[in-house]
mmCIF file of C-alpha atoms in Angstrom:
data_model
loop_
_atom_site.group_PDB
_atom_site.id
_atom_site.type_symbol
_atom_site.label_atom_id
_atom_site.label_comp_id
_atom_site.label_asym_id
_atom_site.label_seq_id
_atom_site.Cartn_x
_atom_site.Cartn_y
_atom_site.Cartn_z
ATOM 1 C CA UNK R 783 47.036 -58.064 -12.970
ATOM 2 C CA UNK R 784 48.162 -54.444 -12.903
ATOM 3 C CA UNK R 785 46.946 -51.935 -15.529
ATOM 4 C CA UNK R 786 49.435 -50.802 -18.141
ATOM 5 C CA UNK R 787 50.943 -47.445 -17.163
ATOM 6 C CA UNK R 788 53.110 -45.501 -19.530
ATOM 7 C CA UNK R 789 54.362 -41.998 -20.283
ATOM 8 C CA UNK R 790 55.366 -41.375 -23.903
ATOM 9 C CA UNK R 791 55.991 -38.478 -26.270
ATOM 10 C CA UNK R 792 53.691 -38.136 -29.290
ATOM 11 C CA UNK R 793 53.089 -35.094 -31.486
ATOM 12 C CA UNK R 794 55.091 -32.900 -29.082
ATOM 13 C CA UNK R 795 52.772 -33.857 -26.224
ATOM 14 C CA UNK R 796 53.327 -35.966 -23.139
ATOM 15 C CA UNK R 797 50.831 -38.765 -23.396
ATOM 16 C CA UNK R 798 49.761 -40.613 -20.277
ATOM 17 C CA UNK R 799 48.361 -44.122 -20.642
ATOM 18 C CA UNK R 800 46.464 -46.085 -17.977
ATOM 19 C CA UNK R 801 45.609 -45.224 -14.397
ATOM 20 C CA UNK R 802 47.278 -42.135 -12.897
ATOM 21 C CA UNK R 803 47.187 -42.601 -9.135
ATOM 22 C CA UNK R 804 49.388 -42.604 -6.078
ATOM 23 C CA UNK R 805 50.477 -46.171 -6.916
ATOM 24 C CA UNK R 806 51.540 -45.417 -10.510
ATOM 25 C CA UNK R 807 52.985 -41.905 -10.027
ATOM 26 C CA UNK R 808 56.510 -43.104 -9.002
ATOM 27 C CA UNK R 809 56.864 -45.081 -12.259
ATOM 28 C CA UNK R 810 55.460 -42.231 -14.369
ATOM 29 C CA UNK R 811 57.710 -39.703 -12.655
ATOM 30 C CA UNK R 812 60.747 -41.891 -13.382
ATOM 31 C CA UNK R 813 59.820 -42.000 -17.073
ATOM 32 C CA UNK R 814 59.288 -38.216 -17.128
ATOM 33 C CA UNK R 815 62.742 -37.520 -15.682
ATOM 34 C CA UNK R 816 64.295 -39.486 -18.563
ATOM 35 C CA UNK R 817 62.735 -37.146 -21.136
ATOM 36 C CA UNK R 818 64.807 -34.507 -22.901
ATOM 37 C CA UNK R 819 64.001 -31.248 -24.710
ATOM 38 C CA UNK R 820 61.016 -30.341 -22.514
ATOM 39 C CA UNK R 821 60.905 -26.868 -24.053
ATOM 40 C CA UNK R 822 59.610 -28.380 -27.315
ATOM 41 C CA UNK R 823 56.587 -29.997 -25.628
ATOM 42 C CA UNK R 824 53.194 -28.322 -26.083
ATOM 43 C CA UNK R 825 50.989 -30.039 -23.517
ATOM 44 C CA UNK R 826 49.810 -33.192 -21.765
ATOM 45 C CA UNK R 827 47.545 -35.575 -23.666
ATOM 46 C CA UNK R 828 45.073 -37.293 -21.344
ATOM 47 C CA UNK R 829 43.018 -39.109 -23.986
ATOM 48 C CA UNK R 830 44.129 -42.585 -22.830
ATOM 49 C CA UNK R 831 44.007 -42.025 -19.072
ATOM 50 C CA UNK R 832 41.605 -44.627 -17.729
ATOM 51 C CA UNK R 833 41.155 -43.203 -14.223
ATOM 52 C CA UNK R 834 42.710 -40.673 -11.928
ATOM 53 C CA UNK R 835 42.737 -39.781 -8.223
ATOM 54 C CA UNK R 836 43.641 -36.604 -6.301
ATOM 55 C CA UNK R 837 47.372 -37.452 -6.308
ATOM 56 C CA UNK R 838 47.196 -38.045 -10.056
ATOM 57 C CA UNK R 839 45.623 -34.619 -10.631
ATOM 58 C CA UNK R 840 48.448 -32.927 -8.726
ATOM 59 C CA UNK R 841 50.984 -34.981 -10.680
ATOM 60 C CA UNK R 842 49.501 -33.911 -14.037
ATOM 61 C CA UNK R 843 49.457 -30.252 -13.004
ATOM 62 C CA UNK R 844 53.092 -30.557 -11.947
ATOM 63 C CA UNK R 845 53.952 -32.047 -15.357
ATOM 64 C CA UNK R 846 52.284 -29.104 -17.078
ATOM 65 C CA UNK R 847 54.241 -26.624 -14.960
ATOM 66 C CA UNK R 848 57.516 -28.439 -15.758
ATOM 67 C CA UNK R 849 56.758 -28.100 -19.446
ATOM 68 C CA UNK R 850 55.975 -24.398 -19.130
ATOM 69 C CA UNK R 851 58.999 -23.483 -17.089
ATOM 70 C CA UNK R 852 59.477 -22.411 -13.480
ATOM 71 C CA UNK R 853 56.570 -23.823 -11.448
ATOM 72 C CA UNK R 854 56.018 -20.818 -9.218
ATOM 73 C CA UNK R 855 55.465 -18.520 -12.230
ATOM 74 C CA UNK R 856 52.932 -20.706 -14.079
ATOM 75 C CA UNK R 857 49.331 -19.609 -13.638
ATOM 76 C CA UNK R 858 46.336 -21.923 -13.286
ATOM 77 C CA UNK R 859 45.035 -20.729 -16.658
ATOM 78 C CA UNK R 860 48.303 -21.743 -18.363
ATOM 79 C CA UNK R 861 48.137 -25.182 -16.711
ATOM 80 C CA UNK R 862 44.565 -25.645 -17.889
ATOM 81 C CA UNK R 863 45.511 -24.755 -21.480
ATOM 82 C CA UNK R 864 48.250 -27.415 -21.508
ATOM 83 C CA UNK R 865 45.908 -30.302 -20.586
ATOM 84 C CA UNK R 866 44.418 -31.845 -23.746
ATOM 85 C CA UNK R 867 41.855 -34.432 -24.836
ATOM 86 C CA UNK R 868 40.540 -35.479 -21.442
ATOM 87 C CA UNK R 869 37.191 -37.151 -21.004
ATOM 88 C CA UNK R 870 34.267 -35.772 -19.035
ATOM 89 C CA UNK R 871 35.092 -38.022 -16.086
ATOM 90 C CA UNK R 872 38.751 -36.952 -16.019
ATOM 91 C CA UNK R 873 37.701 -33.306 -16.407
ATOM 92 C CA UNK R 874 35.429 -33.630 -13.402
ATOM 93 C CA UNK R 875 38.329 -34.965 -11.305
ATOM 94 C CA UNK R 876 40.560 -32.114 -12.502
ATOM 95 C CA UNK R 877 37.879 -29.637 -11.433
ATOM 96 C CA UNK R 878 37.373 -31.219 -8.013
ATOM 97 C CA UNK R 879 40.995 -31.908 -7.020
ATOM 98 C CA UNK R 880 42.825 -29.285 -9.049
ATOM 99 C CA UNK R 881 44.532 -26.404 -7.274
ATOM 100 C CA UNK R 882 42.802 -23.953 -9.568
ATOM 101 C CA UNK R 883 39.452 -24.961 -8.062
ATOM 102 C CA UNK R 884 40.432 -23.543 -4.696
ATOM 103 C CA UNK R 885 38.772 -20.170 -4.013
ATOM 104 C CA UNK R 886 41.039 -17.202 -3.843
ATOM 105 C CA UNK R 887 41.373 -15.752 -0.371
ATOM 106 C CA UNK R 888 40.761 -12.057 -0.265
ATOM 107 C CA UNK R 889 43.650 -10.170 1.324
ATOM 108 C CA UNK R 890 42.963 -8.936 4.824
ATOM 109 C CA UNK R 891 42.851 -5.190 4.853
ATOM 110 C CA UNK R 892 43.331 -3.065 7.940
ATOM 111 C CA UNK R 893 40.095 -1.756 9.474
ATOM 112 C CA UNK R 894 40.031 2.013 9.561
ATOM 113 C CA UNK R 895 39.055 4.254 12.452
ATOM 114 C CA UNK R 896 35.737 5.299 10.914
ATOM 115 C CA UNK R 897 34.842 1.668 10.155
ATOM 116 C CA UNK R 898 35.465 0.772 13.794
ATOM 117 C CA UNK R 899 33.366 3.731 14.941
ATOM 118 C CA UNK R 900 30.564 2.759 12.584
ATOM 119 C CA UNK R 901 30.648 -0.857 13.739
ATOM 120 C CA UNK R 902 30.587 0.252 17.380
ATOM 121 C CA UNK R 903 27.645 2.561 16.670
ATOM 122 C CA UNK R 904 25.522 -0.210 15.157
ATOM 123 C CA UNK R 905 26.522 -2.653 17.918
ATOM 124 C CA UNK R 906 25.555 -0.213 20.690
ATOM 125 C CA UNK R 907 22.361 0.803 18.882
ATOM 126 C CA UNK R 908 21.228 -2.814 18.499
ATOM 127 C CA UNK R 909 22.169 -3.625 22.117
ATOM 128 C CA UNK R 910 20.176 -0.670 23.471
ATOM 129 C CA UNK R 911 17.192 -1.638 21.322
ATOM 130 C CA UNK R 912 17.273 -5.244 22.562
ATOM 131 C CA UNK R 913 17.712 -4.070 26.161
ATOM 132 C CA UNK R 914 14.658 -1.798 25.923
ATOM 133 C CA UNK R 915 12.599 -4.587 24.367
ATOM 134 C CA UNK R 916 13.622 -6.979 27.153
ATOM 135 C CA UNK R 917 12.883 -4.361 29.829
ATOM 136 C CA UNK R 918 9.414 -3.779 28.376
ATOM 137 C CA UNK R 919 8.758 -7.535 28.321
ATOM 138 C CA UNK R 920 9.904 -7.977 31.920
ATOM 139 C CA UNK R 921 7.728 -5.118 33.223
ATOM 140 C CA UNK R 922 4.767 -6.260 31.110
ATOM 141 C CA UNK R 923 4.860 -9.825 32.402
ATOM 142 C CA UNK R 924 5.640 -8.698 35.948
ATOM 143 C CA UNK R 925 2.593 -6.418 36.064
ATOM 144 C CA UNK R 926 0.372 -8.914 34.260
ATOM 145 C CA UNK R 927 1.525 -11.674 36.576
ATOM 146 C CA UNK R 928 0.108 -9.818 39.577
ATOM 147 C CA UNK R 929 -3.400 -10.756 38.423
ATOM 148 C CA UNK R 930 -2.875 -13.714 36.140
ATOM 149 C CA UNK R 931 -0.999 -16.596 37.761
ATOM 150 C CA UNK R 932 -1.310 -19.049 34.856
ATOM 151 C CA UNK R 933 2.077 -19.857 33.343
ATOM 152 C CA UNK R 934 4.038 -18.828 36.441
ATOM 153 C CA UNK R 935 6.313 -21.289 38.214
ATOM 154 C CA UNK R 936 4.871 -22.272 41.583
ATOM 155 C CA UNK R 937 7.067 -21.546 44.588
ATOM 156 C CA UNK R 938 9.625 -19.713 42.506
ATOM 157 C CA UNK R 939 9.161 -16.393 44.336
ATOM 158 C CA UNK R 940 10.035 -17.945 47.687
ATOM 159 C CA UNK R 941 12.919 -19.874 46.157
ATOM 160 C CA UNK R 942 14.376 -16.782 44.499
ATOM 161 C CA UNK R 943 13.809 -14.665 47.618
ATOM 162 C CA UNK R 944 15.896 -17.141 49.603
ATOM 163 C CA UNK R 945 18.656 -17.147 46.976
ATOM 164 C CA UNK R 946 18.744 -13.377 46.466
ATOM 165 C CA UNK R 947 17.787 -12.166 49.920
ATOM 166 C CA UNK R 948 18.424 -14.692 52.676
ATOM 167 C CA UNK R 949 21.637 -16.125 51.233
ATOM 168 C CA UNK R 950 23.058 -12.622 50.674
ATOM 169 C CA UNK R 951 22.307 -11.498 54.213
ATOM 170 C CA UNK R 952 25.540 -12.706 55.910
ATOM 171 C CA UNK R 953 27.899 -10.960 53.486
ATOM 172 C CA UNK R 954 25.836 -7.746 53.448
ATOM 173 C CA UNK R 955 25.658 -7.780 57.256
ATOM 174 C CA UNK R 956 29.420 -8.276 57.612
ATOM 175 C CA UNK R 957 30.564 -5.786 54.982
ATOM 176 C CA UNK R 958 28.106 -3.062 56.041
ATOM 177 C CA UNK R 959 29.271 -3.363 59.645
ATOM 178 C CA UNK R 960 32.908 -3.098 58.536
ATOM 179 C CA UNK R 961 32.133 -0.100 56.302
ATOM 180 C CA UNK R 962 30.413 1.663 59.213
ATOM 181 C CA UNK R 963 33.428 0.975 61.413
ATOM 182 C CA UNK R 964 35.876 2.234 58.782
ATOM 183 C CA UNK R 965 34.004 5.475 58.117
ATOM 184 C CA UNK R 966 33.726 6.154 61.845
ATOM 185 C CA UNK R 967 37.376 5.357 62.528
ATOM 186 C CA UNK R 968 38.581 7.518 59.645
ATOM 187 C CA UNK R 969 36.663 10.553 60.911
ATOM 188 C CA UNK R 970 36.706 10.068 64.696
ATOM 189 C CA UNK R 971 40.248 11.361 65.274
ATOM 190 C CA UNK R 972 39.635 14.515 63.260
ATOM 191 C CA UNK R 973 36.312 15.242 64.979
ATOM 192 C CA UNK R 974 37.766 14.768 68.460
ATOM 193 C CA UNK R 975 40.619 17.123 67.607
ATOM 194 C CA UNK R 976 38.102 19.927 67.037
ATOM 195 C CA UNK R 977 35.749 18.911 69.830
ATOM 196 C CA UNK R 978 33.021 17.977 67.391
ATOM 197 C CA UNK R 979 32.464 14.420 68.577
ATOM 198 C CA UNK R 980 28.716 14.575 68.241
ATOM 199 C CA UNK R 981 28.931 15.160 64.494
ATOM 200 C CA UNK R 982 30.050 11.610 63.951
ATOM 201 C CA UNK R 983 26.355 10.772 64.182
ATOM 202 C CA UNK R 984 25.676 13.121 61.275
ATOM 203 C CA UNK R 985 28.477 11.639 59.221
ATOM 204 C CA UNK R 986 27.636 7.991 59.783
ATOM 205 C CA UNK R 987 23.855 8.265 59.512
ATOM 206 C CA UNK R 988 23.824 10.399 56.365
ATOM 207 C CA UNK R 989 26.521 8.408 54.569
ATOM 208 C CA UNK R 990 24.978 5.027 55.411
ATOM 209 C CA UNK R 991 21.370 5.998 54.665
ATOM 210 C CA UNK R 992 21.924 8.078 51.564
ATOM 211 C CA UNK R 993 24.853 6.359 49.873
ATOM 212 C CA UNK R 994 26.797 3.521 51.431
ATOM 213 C CA UNK R 995 23.848 1.325 52.425
ATOM 214 C CA UNK R 996 22.162 1.227 48.981
ATOM 215 C CA UNK R 997 25.453 1.330 47.083
ATOM 216 C CA UNK R 998 27.169 -1.477 49.013
ATOM 217 C CA UNK R 999 24.090 -3.676 48.831
ATOM 218 C CA UNK R 1000 23.702 -3.096 45.094
ATOM 219 C CA UNK R 1001 27.350 -3.855 44.348
ATOM 220 C CA UNK R 1002 27.228 -7.056 46.394
ATOM 221 C CA UNK R 1003 24.047 -8.199 44.659
ATOM 222 C CA UNK R 1004 25.428 -7.237 41.230
ATOM 223 C CA UNK R 1005 28.430 -9.485 41.844
ATOM 224 C CA UNK R 1006 26.537 -12.278 43.515
ATOM 225 C CA UNK R 1007 22.977 -12.388 42.166
ATOM 226 C CA UNK R 1008 23.587 -10.594 38.852
ATOM 227 C CA UNK R 1009 26.277 -13.066 37.843
ATOM 228 C CA UNK R 1010 24.089 -15.950 38.992
ATOM 229 C CA UNK R 1011 21.159 -14.727 36.886
ATOM 230 C CA UNK R 1012 23.330 -14.238 33.799
ATOM 231 C CA UNK R 1013 25.042 -17.616 34.081
ATOM 232 C CA UNK R 1014 21.766 -19.466 34.758
ATOM 233 C CA UNK R 1015 19.971 -18.006 31.740
ATOM 234 C CA UNK R 1016 23.078 -18.303 29.539
ATOM 235 C CA UNK R 1017 23.427 -21.968 30.438
ATOM 236 C CA UNK R 1018 19.750 -22.538 29.676
ATOM 237 C CA UNK R 1019 20.255 -20.813 26.321
ATOM 238 C CA UNK R 1020 23.357 -22.869 25.468
ATOM 239 C CA UNK R 1021 21.710 -26.155 26.461
ATOM 240 C CA UNK R 1022 18.587 -25.164 24.471
ATOM 241 C CA UNK R 1023 16.346 -25.206 27.558
ATOM 242 C CA UNK R 1024 15.040 -21.784 26.540
ATOM 243 C CA UNK R 1025 14.036 -23.205 23.143
ATOM 244 C CA UNK R 1026 12.380 -26.136 24.913
ATOM 245 C CA UNK R 1027 10.283 -23.723 27.006
ATOM 246 C CA UNK R 1028 9.193 -21.911 23.855
ATOM 247 C CA UNK R 1029 8.288 -25.239 22.240
ATOM 248 C CA UNK R 1030 5.994 -25.918 25.211
ATOM 249 C CA UNK R 1031 4.385 -22.463 24.747
ATOM 250 C CA UNK R 1032 5.958 -21.227 28.004
ATOM 251 C CA UNK R 1033 7.227 -17.663 27.943
ATOM 252 C CA UNK R 1034 10.843 -17.818 29.236
ATOM 253 C CA UNK R 1035 10.751 -14.236 30.512
ATOM 254 C CA UNK R 1036 7.707 -14.882 32.639
ATOM 255 C CA UNK R 1037 8.865 -18.329 33.720
ATOM 256 C CA UNK R 1038 12.530 -17.543 34.440
ATOM 257 C CA UNK R 1039 13.038 -13.780 34.756
ATOM 258 C CA UNK R 1040 9.875 -12.484 36.416
ATOM 259 C CA UNK R 1041 10.292 -14.539 39.653
ATOM 260 C CA UNK R 1042 13.783 -13.089 40.037
ATOM 261 C CA UNK R 1043 12.366 -9.633 39.322
ATOM 262 C CA UNK R 1044 9.731 -10.028 42.059
ATOM 263 C CA UNK R 1045 12.285 -11.386 44.531
ATOM 264 C CA UNK R 1046 14.720 -8.555 43.856
ATOM 265 C CA UNK R 1047 11.931 -5.966 44.232
ATOM 266 C CA UNK R 1048 11.051 -7.344 47.657
ATOM 267 C CA UNK R 1049 14.500 -8.209 48.974
ATOM 268 C CA UNK R 1050 16.547 -5.242 47.802
ATOM 269 C CA UNK R 1051 14.893 -2.570 50.023
ATOM 270 C CA UNK R 1052 14.917 -4.951 53.000
ATOM 271 C CA UNK R 1053 18.613 -5.692 52.550
ATOM 272 C CA UNK R 1054 19.343 -1.969 52.228
ATOM 273 C CA UNK R 1055 17.538 -1.221 55.496
ATOM 274 C CA UNK R 1056 19.559 -3.955 57.220
ATOM 275 C CA UNK R 1057 22.761 -2.563 55.692
ATOM 276 C CA UNK R 1058 21.914 0.919 56.996
ATOM 277 C CA UNK R 1059 21.176 -0.319 60.521
ATOM 278 C CA UNK R 1060 24.290 -2.475 60.731
ATOM 279 C CA UNK R 1061 26.521 0.271 59.307
ATOM 280 C CA UNK R 1062 25.176 2.793 61.810
ATOM 281 C CA UNK R 1063 25.711 0.216 64.557
ATOM 282 C CA UNK R 1064 29.388 0.066 63.588
ATOM 283 C CA UNK R 1065 29.536 3.870 63.873
ATOM 284 C CA UNK R 1066 27.849 3.786 67.293
ATOM 285 C CA UNK R 1067 30.487 1.377 68.589
ATOM 286 C CA UNK R 1068 33.285 3.764 67.601
ATOM 287 C CA UNK R 1069 31.348 6.766 68.949
ATOM 288 C CA UNK R 1070 30.807 5.113 72.333
ATOM 289 C CA UNK R 1071 34.242 3.525 72.759
ATOM 290 C CA UNK R 1072 36.503 6.181 71.213
ATOM 291 C CA UNK R 1073 34.569 9.470 71.413
ATOM 292 C CA UNK R 1074 32.812 8.788 74.743
ATOM 293 C CA UNK R 1075 29.371 9.549 73.321
ATOM 294 C CA UNK R 1076 26.250 7.913 74.711
ATOM 295 C CA UNK R 1077 23.955 5.859 72.546
ATOM 296 C CA UNK R 1078 21.054 8.175 73.291
ATOM 297 C CA UNK R 1079 23.066 11.249 72.243
ATOM 298 C CA UNK R 1080 24.060 9.521 69.007
ATOM 299 C CA UNK R 1081 20.453 8.495 68.386
ATOM 300 C CA UNK R 1082 19.069 11.963 69.089
ATOM 301 C CA UNK R 1083 21.605 13.650 66.813
ATOM 302 C CA UNK R 1084 20.904 11.107 64.067
ATOM 303 C CA UNK R 1085 17.183 11.896 64.183
ATOM 304 C CA UNK R 1086 17.956 15.596 63.939
ATOM 305 C CA UNK R 1087 19.846 15.258 60.650
ATOM 306 C CA UNK R 1088 17.934 12.487 58.946
ATOM 307 C CA UNK R 1089 14.610 13.051 57.254
ATOM 308 C CA UNK R 1090 11.986 10.686 55.964
ATOM 309 C CA UNK R 1091 12.804 11.877 52.430
ATOM 310 C CA UNK R 1092 16.338 10.491 52.776
ATOM 311 C CA UNK R 1093 15.054 7.037 53.618
ATOM 312 C CA UNK R 1094 12.362 7.022 50.927
ATOM 313 C CA UNK R 1095 14.746 8.140 48.188
ATOM 314 C CA UNK R 1096 17.262 5.485 49.232
ATOM 315 C CA UNK R 1097 14.646 2.741 49.158
ATOM 316 C CA UNK R 1098 13.357 3.915 45.781
ATOM 317 C CA UNK R 1099 16.911 4.084 44.488
ATOM 318 C CA UNK R 1100 17.662 0.605 45.754
ATOM 319 C CA UNK R 1101 14.598 -0.710 43.920
ATOM 320 C CA UNK R 1102 15.914 0.710 40.655
ATOM 321 C CA UNK R 1103 19.295 -0.832 41.467
ATOM 322 C CA UNK R 1104 17.666 -4.240 41.858
ATOM 323 C CA UNK R 1105 15.651 -3.943 38.650
ATOM 324 C CA UNK R 1106 18.722 -2.970 36.648
ATOM 325 C CA UNK R 1107 20.700 -5.926 38.053
ATOM 326 C CA UNK R 1108 17.992 -8.438 37.085
ATOM 327 C CA UNK R 1109 17.383 -7.024 33.604
ATOM 328 C CA UNK R 1110 21.084 -6.637 32.765
ATOM 329 C CA UNK R 1111 21.824 -10.192 33.947
ATOM 330 C CA UNK R 1112 18.924 -11.510 31.848
ATOM 331 C CA UNK R 1113 19.988 -9.390 28.879
ATOM 332 C CA UNK R 1114 23.464 -10.900 28.733
ATOM 333 C CA UNK R 1115 22.094 -14.354 29.475
ATOM 334 C CA UNK R 1116 19.734 -14.278 26.486
ATOM 335 C CA UNK R 1117 22.456 -12.840 24.187
ATOM 336 C CA UNK R 1118 25.028 -15.529 24.964
ATOM 337 C CA UNK R 1119 26.838 -17.153 22.036
ATOM 338 C CA UNK R 1120 29.155 -20.162 22.154
ATOM 339 C CA UNK R 1121 29.563 -22.740 24.889
ATOM 340 C CA UNK R 1122 31.186 -22.448 28.293
ATOM 341 C CA UNK R 1123 33.367 -19.576 27.114
ATOM 342 C CA UNK R 1124 30.269 -17.612 26.101
ATOM 343 C CA UNK R 1125 28.640 -18.249 29.481
ATOM 344 C CA UNK R 1126 31.728 -16.934 31.277
ATOM 345 C CA UNK R 1127 31.852 -13.874 29.039
ATOM 346 C CA UNK R 1128 28.155 -13.136 29.628
ATOM 347 C CA UNK R 1129 28.630 -13.438 33.393
ATOM 348 C CA UNK R 1130 31.579 -11.059 33.420
ATOM 349 C CA UNK R 1131 29.842 -8.489 31.225
ATOM 350 C CA UNK R 1132 26.741 -8.714 33.408
ATOM 351 C CA UNK R 1133 28.661 -7.846 36.579
ATOM 352 C CA UNK R 1134 30.627 -5.016 34.986
ATOM 353 C CA UNK R 1135 27.586 -3.467 33.303
ATOM 354 C CA UNK R 1136 25.424 -3.825 36.426
ATOM 355 C CA UNK R 1137 27.959 -1.984 38.591
ATOM 356 C CA UNK R 1138 28.274 0.711 35.932
ATOM 357 C CA UNK R 1139 24.469 1.063 35.777
ATOM 358 C CA UNK R 1140 24.243 1.244 39.579
ATOM 359 C CA UNK R 1141 26.709 4.133 39.644
ATOM 360 C CA UNK R 1142 24.842 6.002 36.900
ATOM 361 C CA UNK R 1143 21.490 5.541 38.670
ATOM 362 C CA UNK R 1144 23.068 6.666 41.941
ATOM 363 C CA UNK R 1145 24.299 9.869 40.291
ATOM 364 C CA UNK R 1146 20.831 10.604 38.942
ATOM 365 C CA UNK R 1147 19.152 9.985 42.313
ATOM 366 C CA UNK R 1148 21.746 12.132 44.070
ATOM 367 C CA UNK R 1149 20.196 15.102 42.313
ATOM 368 C CA UNK R 1150 16.961 14.482 44.243
ATOM 369 C CA UNK R 1151 18.736 15.171 47.559
ATOM 370 C CA UNK R 1152 19.468 18.681 46.325
ATOM 371 C CA UNK R 1153 15.779 19.546 45.991
#
């Protein structure tokens, strides 16, 4: 048997009787539309409402707005004042489902220039602080790990050396040879025009040993190994493997980062030496075939212009390149937020920042050649 539902006028109030819900609203609305002289009504009496649902709350609020006038101009406070004699249970439903219970959304204001500058300042400051902390941790555990092997992953140095060094060798070999060929071809015609063929040895040897060898190797490793390091650590962070290592009292920097740091320290100078040799070999081919120079003449001239300092500075510079690639990749890996999108963003930022850092370090080391 259905509950009695009725809408009547008593003491200048609309009085609702029975259950006000989505099932009874059509009947109540029909009775409301038959009413006249709404302007004389002073509110909605809810004293005999037995129960109410969310649709009923919206219906009652709409009744109150109809009594008051144009719905869009009636405030929540005016609606609340029109609802009379409701029980504690009905009042609770009005509070939960009523439109007036919704929080007001603060208007979005345009961010000013100084606010953006201030936000950027704090972001960069915090990033630099975290980067320095991570760098200190990596160097601490790398130095400590030379004497204390406990907690290190067995075989990881060889594994990482293969990934960073051996697997990178084909692309470094190919690109360095092509770079040597290009530099030699670009300069050979001009040198032959002035009868200065022998100086191609100066050009190729100095450019490959001082700049192109370390720079090309670093850029290749930043794109290949740096992105790999960032994505690996970021994925471990997203899948909570880093947290699992911490739960097992395993330091993630020592377990994950330090083996890559060791491998990069060993492999980077070796790859740079190979890049130098292969690049110079490309220059020798052009010198012999196009400029009619002998290999011995090229070799003798190269020894005359190159000094041990050039090689040592390049190897030292390449070591700093490698360290920056590992630490920057780890930095973005540990800072990742979100899922797959965050991993991709960390990888991209790692490559871009690593290349930028390599160029800055190269500029600083270039000053040493002037001494």
